[in-house]
PDB file of C-alpha atoms in Angstrom:
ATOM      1  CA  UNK A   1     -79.645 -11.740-107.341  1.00  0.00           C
ATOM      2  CA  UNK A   2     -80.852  -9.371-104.766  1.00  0.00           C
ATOM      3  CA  UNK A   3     -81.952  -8.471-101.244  1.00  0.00           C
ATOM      4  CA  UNK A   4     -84.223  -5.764-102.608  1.00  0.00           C
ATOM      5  CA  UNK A   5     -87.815  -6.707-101.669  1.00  0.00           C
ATOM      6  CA  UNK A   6     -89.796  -8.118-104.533  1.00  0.00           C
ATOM      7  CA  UNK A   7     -93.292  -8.250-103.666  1.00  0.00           C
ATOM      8  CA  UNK A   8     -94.144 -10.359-101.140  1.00  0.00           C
ATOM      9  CA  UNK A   9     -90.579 -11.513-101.630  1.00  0.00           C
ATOM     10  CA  UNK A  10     -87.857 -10.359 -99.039  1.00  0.00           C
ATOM     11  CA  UNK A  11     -84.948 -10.586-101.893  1.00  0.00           C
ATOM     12  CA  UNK A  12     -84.835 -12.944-105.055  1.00  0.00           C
ATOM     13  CA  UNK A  13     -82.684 -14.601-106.961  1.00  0.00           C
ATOM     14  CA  UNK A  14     -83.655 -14.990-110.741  1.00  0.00           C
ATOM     15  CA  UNK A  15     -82.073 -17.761-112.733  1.00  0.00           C
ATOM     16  CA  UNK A  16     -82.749 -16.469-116.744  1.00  0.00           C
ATOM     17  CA  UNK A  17     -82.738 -19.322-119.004  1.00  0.00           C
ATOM     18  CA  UNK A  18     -80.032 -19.726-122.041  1.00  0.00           C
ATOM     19  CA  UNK A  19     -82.388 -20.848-124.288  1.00  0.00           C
ATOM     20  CA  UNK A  20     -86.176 -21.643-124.146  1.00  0.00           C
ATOM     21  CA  UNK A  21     -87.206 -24.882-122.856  1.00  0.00           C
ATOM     22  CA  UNK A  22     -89.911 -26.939-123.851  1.00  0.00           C
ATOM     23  CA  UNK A  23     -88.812 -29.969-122.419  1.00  0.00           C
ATOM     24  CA  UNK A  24     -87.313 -30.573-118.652  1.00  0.00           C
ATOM     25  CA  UNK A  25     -84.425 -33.490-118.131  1.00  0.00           C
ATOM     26  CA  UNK A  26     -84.453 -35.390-115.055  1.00  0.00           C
ATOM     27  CA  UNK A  27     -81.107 -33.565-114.024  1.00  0.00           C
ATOM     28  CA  UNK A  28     -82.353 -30.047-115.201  1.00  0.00           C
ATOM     29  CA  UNK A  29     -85.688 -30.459-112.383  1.00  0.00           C
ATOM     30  CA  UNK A  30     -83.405 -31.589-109.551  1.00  0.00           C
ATOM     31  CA  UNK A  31     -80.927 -28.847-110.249  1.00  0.00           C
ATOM     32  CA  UNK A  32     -84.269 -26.460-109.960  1.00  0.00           C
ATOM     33  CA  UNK A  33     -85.052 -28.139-106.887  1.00  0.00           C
ATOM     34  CA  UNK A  34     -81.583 -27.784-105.071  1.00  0.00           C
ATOM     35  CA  UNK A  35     -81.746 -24.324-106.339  1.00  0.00           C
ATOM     36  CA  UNK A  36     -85.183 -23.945-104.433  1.00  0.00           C
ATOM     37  CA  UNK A  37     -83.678 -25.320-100.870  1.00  0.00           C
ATOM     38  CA  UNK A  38     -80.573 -23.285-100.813  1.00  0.00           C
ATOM     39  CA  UNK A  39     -81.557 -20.721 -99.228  1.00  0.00           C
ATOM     40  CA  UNK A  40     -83.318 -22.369 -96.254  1.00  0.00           C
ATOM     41  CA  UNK A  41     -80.012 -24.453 -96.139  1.00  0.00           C
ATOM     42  CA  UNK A  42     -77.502 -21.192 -95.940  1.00  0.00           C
ATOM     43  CA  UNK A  43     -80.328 -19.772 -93.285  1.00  0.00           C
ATOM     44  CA  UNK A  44     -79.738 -23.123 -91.172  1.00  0.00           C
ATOM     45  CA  UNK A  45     -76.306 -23.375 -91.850  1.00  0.00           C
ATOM     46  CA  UNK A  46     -75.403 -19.468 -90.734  1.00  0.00           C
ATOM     47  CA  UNK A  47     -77.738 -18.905 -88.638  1.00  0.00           C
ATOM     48  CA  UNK A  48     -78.868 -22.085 -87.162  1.00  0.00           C
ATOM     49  CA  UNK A  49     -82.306 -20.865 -86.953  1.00  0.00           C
ATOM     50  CA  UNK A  50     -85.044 -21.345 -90.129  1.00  0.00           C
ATOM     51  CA  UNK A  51     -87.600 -19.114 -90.629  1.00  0.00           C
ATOM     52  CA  UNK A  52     -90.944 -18.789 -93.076  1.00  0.00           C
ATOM     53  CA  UNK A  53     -88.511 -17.134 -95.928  1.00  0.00           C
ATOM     54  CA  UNK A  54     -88.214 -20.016 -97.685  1.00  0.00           C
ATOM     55  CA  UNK A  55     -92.401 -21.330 -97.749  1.00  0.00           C
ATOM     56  CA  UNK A  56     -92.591 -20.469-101.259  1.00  0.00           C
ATOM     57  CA  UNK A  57     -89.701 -22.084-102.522  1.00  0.00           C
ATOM     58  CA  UNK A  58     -90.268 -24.914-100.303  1.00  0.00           C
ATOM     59  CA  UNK A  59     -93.911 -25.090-102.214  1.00  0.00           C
ATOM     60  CA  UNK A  60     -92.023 -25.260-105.192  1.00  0.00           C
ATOM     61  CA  UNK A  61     -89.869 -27.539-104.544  1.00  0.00           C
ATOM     62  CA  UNK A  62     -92.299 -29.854-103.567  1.00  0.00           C
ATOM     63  CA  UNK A  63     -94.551 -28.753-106.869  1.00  0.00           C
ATOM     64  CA  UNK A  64     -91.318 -29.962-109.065  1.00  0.00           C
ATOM     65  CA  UNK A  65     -90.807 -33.371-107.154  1.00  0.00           C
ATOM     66  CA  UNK A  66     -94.408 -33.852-107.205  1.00  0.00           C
ATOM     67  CA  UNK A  67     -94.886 -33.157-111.048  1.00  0.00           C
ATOM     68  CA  UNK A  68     -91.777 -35.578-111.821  1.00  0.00           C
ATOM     69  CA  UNK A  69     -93.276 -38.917-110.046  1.00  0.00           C
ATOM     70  CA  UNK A  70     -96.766 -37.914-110.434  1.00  0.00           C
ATOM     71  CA  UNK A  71     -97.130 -36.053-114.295  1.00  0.00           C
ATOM     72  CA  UNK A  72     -93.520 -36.728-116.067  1.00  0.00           C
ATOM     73  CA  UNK A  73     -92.448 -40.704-115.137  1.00  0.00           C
ATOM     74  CA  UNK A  74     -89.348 -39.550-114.098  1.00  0.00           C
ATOM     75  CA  UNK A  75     -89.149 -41.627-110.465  1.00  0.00           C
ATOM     76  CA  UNK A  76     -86.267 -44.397-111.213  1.00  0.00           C
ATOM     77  CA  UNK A  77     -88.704 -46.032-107.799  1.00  0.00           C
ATOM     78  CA  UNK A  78     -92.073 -46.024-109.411  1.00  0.00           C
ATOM     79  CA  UNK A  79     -90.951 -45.772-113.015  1.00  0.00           C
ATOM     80  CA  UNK A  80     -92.811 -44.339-116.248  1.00  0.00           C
ATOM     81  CA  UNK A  81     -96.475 -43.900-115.571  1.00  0.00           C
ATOM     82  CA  UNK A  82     -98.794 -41.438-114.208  1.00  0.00           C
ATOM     83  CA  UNK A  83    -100.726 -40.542-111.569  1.00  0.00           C
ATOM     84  CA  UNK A  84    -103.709 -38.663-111.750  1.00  0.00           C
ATOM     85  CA  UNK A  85    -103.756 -36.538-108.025  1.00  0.00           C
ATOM     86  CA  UNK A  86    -106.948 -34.015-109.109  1.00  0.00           C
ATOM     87  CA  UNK A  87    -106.133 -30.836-111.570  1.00  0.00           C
ATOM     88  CA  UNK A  88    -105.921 -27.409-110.752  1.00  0.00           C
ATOM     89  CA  UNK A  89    -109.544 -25.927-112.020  1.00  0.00           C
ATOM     90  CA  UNK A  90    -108.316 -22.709-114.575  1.00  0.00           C
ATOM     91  CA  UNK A  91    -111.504 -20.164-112.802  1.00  0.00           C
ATOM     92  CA  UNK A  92    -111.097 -20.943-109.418  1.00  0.00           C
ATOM     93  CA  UNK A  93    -107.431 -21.495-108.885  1.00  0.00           C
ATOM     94  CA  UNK A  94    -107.631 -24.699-106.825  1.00  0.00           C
ATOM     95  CA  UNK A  95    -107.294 -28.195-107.111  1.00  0.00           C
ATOM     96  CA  UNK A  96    -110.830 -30.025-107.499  1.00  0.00           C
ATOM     97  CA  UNK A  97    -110.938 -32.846-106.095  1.00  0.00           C
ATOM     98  CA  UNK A  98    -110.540 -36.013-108.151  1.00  0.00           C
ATOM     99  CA  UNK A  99    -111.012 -39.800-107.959  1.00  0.00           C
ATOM    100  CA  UNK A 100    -107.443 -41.674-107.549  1.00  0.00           C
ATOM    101  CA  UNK A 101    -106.845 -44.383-110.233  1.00  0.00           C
ATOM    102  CA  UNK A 102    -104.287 -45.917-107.630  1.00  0.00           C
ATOM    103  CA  UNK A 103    -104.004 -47.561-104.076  1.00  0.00           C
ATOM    104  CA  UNK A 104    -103.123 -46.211-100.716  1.00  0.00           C
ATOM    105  CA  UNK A 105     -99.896 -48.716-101.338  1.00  0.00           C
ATOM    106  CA  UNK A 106     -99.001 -46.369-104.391  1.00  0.00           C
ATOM    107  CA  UNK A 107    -100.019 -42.959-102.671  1.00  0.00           C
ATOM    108  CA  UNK A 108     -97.632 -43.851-100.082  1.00  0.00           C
ATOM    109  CA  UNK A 109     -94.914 -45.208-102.568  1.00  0.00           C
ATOM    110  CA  UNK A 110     -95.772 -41.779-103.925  1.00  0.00           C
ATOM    111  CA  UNK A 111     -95.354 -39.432-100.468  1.00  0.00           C
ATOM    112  CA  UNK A 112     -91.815 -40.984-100.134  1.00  0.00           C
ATOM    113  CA  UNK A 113     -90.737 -40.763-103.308  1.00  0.00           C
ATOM    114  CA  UNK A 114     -91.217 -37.077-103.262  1.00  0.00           C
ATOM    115  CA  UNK A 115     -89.688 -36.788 -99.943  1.00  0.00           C
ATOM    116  CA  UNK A 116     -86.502 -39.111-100.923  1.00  0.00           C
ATOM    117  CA  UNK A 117     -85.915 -36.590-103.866  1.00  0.00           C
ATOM    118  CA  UNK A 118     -86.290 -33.612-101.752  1.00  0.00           C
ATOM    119  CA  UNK A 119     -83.924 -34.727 -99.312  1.00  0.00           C
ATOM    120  CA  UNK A 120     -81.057 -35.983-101.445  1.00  0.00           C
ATOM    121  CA  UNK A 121     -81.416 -32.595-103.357  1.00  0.00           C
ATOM    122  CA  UNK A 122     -80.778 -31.048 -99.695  1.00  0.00           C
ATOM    123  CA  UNK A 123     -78.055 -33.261 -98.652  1.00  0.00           C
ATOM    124  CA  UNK A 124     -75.998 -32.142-101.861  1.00  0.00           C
ATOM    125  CA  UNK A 125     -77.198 -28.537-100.845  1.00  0.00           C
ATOM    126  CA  UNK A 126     -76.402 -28.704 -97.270  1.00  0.00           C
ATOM    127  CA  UNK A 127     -72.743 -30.445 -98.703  1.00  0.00           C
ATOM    128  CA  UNK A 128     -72.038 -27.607-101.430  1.00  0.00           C
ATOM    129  CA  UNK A 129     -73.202 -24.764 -98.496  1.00  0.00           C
ATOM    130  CA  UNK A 130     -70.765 -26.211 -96.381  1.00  0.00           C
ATOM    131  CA  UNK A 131     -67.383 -26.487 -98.595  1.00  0.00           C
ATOM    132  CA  UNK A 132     -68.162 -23.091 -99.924  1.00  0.00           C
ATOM    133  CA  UNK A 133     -69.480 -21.477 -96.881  1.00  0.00           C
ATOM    134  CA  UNK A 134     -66.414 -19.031 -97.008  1.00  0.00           C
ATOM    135  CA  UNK A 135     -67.956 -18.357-100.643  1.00  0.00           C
ATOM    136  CA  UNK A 136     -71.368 -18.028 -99.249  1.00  0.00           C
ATOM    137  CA  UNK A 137     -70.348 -15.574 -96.572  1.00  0.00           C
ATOM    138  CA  UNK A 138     -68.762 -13.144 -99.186  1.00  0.00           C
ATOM    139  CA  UNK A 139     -71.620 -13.364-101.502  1.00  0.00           C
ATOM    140  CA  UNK A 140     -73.289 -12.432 -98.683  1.00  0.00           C
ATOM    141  CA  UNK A 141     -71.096  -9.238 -97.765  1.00  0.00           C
ATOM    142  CA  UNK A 142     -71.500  -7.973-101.718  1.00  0.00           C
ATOM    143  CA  UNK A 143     -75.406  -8.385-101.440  1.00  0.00           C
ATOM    144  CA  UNK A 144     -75.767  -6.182 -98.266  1.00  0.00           C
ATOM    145  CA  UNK A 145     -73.042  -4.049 -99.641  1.00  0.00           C
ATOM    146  CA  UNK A 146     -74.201  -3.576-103.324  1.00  0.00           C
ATOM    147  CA  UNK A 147     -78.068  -4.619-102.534  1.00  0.00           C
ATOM    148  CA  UNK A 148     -78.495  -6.472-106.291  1.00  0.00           C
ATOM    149  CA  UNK A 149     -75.505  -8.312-108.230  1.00  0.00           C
ATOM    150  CA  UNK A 150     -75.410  -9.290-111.847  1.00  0.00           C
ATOM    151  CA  UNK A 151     -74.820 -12.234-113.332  1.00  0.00           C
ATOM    152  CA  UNK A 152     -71.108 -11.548-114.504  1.00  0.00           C
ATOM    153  CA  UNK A 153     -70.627 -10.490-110.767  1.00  0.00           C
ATOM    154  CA  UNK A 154     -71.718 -13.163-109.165  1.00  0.00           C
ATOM    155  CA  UNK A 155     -69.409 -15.384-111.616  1.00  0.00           C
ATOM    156  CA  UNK A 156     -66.531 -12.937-111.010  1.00  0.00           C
ATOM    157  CA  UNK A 157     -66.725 -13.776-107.346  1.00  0.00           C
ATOM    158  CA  UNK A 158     -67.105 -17.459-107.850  1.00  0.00           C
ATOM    159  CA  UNK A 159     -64.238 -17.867-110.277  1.00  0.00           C
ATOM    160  CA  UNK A 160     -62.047 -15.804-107.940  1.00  0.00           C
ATOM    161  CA  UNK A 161     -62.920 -18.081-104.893  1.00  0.00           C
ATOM    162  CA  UNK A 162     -62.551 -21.026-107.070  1.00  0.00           C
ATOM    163  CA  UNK A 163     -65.835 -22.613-106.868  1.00  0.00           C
ATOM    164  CA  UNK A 164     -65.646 -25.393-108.934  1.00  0.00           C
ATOM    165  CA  UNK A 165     -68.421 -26.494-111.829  1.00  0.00           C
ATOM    166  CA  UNK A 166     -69.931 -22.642-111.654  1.00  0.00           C
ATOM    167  CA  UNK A 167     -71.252 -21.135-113.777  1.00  0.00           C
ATOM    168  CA  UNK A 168     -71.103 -24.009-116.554  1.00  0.00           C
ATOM    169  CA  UNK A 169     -73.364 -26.261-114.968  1.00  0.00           C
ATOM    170  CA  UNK A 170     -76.073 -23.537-114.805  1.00  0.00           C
ATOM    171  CA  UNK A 171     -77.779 -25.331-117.618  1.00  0.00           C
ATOM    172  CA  UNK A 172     -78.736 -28.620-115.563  1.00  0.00           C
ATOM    173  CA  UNK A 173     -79.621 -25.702-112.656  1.00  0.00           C
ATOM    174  CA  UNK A 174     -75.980 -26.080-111.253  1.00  0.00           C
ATOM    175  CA  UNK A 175     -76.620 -29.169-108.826  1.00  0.00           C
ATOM    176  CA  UNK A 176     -74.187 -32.526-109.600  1.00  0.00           C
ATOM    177  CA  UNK A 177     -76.020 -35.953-109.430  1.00  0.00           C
ATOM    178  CA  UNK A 178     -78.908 -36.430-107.769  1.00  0.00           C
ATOM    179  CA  UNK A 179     -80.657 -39.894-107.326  1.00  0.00           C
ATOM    180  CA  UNK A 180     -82.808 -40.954-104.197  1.00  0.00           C
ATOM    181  CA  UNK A 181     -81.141 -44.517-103.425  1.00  0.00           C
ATOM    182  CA  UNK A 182     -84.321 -45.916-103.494  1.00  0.00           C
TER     183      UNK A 182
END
């Protein structure tokens, strides 16, 4: 993790796989997600105040609830199929676009689906930000004091604060049960 600018990127914080996957579980993608909105969460939660920081992981986020309903079957709502939304063309980097093969029902079945995932996985952020934010604030202090912090530090200062279900739950992207109550 670090505030270092990365590119466009005004810090970044890299989460390096255990093992190589070729296939993504239901929890694994809405740990990614959670992952994604944290950081807008801590910015609204310290500083009560947002701020365009977070667009690209916001664009993410939505990329990963998108692909789940839309590509992988994996809405418990709409259930195991797939809907074809237009492909990204390789050459020109943008999505052509493509005939729907379902209804403006479905679409908007679709639209909330993606937003009911999104916001559960930011309630359960918003939660965890708030019962740790004592946690959150020292992480903070090492980052502007050290500038980048390793993995073994960053689970140094979570064991020491007592976080609970960190780092072991790192492989299903460290985010408890998500489901949209739908």
């Amino acid at each position: 993790m670090t505030i270092i600018p990365r590119g466009r990127s005004l810090g970044a914080t890299e989460l390096i796989p255990e093992e190589d996957r070729y296939n993504l579980t239901r929890s694994y993608v809405l740990g990614r997600i959670a992952v994604l909105l944290g950081g807008r969460a801590a910015e609204e939660l310290i500083l009560n105040d947002m701020s365009s920081g977070a667009g690209d992981d916001l664009k993410k986020a939505t990329e990963l609830a998108r692909k789940m309903v839309c590509q992988w079957g994996m809405s418990k709502r709409l259930g195991p199929v797939t809907f074809r939304q237009g492909e990204e063309h390789p050459f020109l980097g943008r999505e052509i676009a493509q005939q729907k093969d379902f209804s403006e029902e479905t679409a908007r079945q679709i639209d909330e689906e993606i937003q009911g995932i999104i916001k559960q996985a930011r309630k359960e952020v918003d939660d965890l930000l708030k019962k740790n934010r004592a946690v959150l604030e020292t992480l903070a202090r090492e980052l502007l004091e050290k500038e980048t912090l390793s993995k073994e530090e960053i689970e140094t200062l979570f064991q020491e604060s007592g976080v609970e279900g960190f780092p072991s739950d790192t492989e299903h992207g460290g985010a408890g049960n998500h489901e949209t109550g739908k």
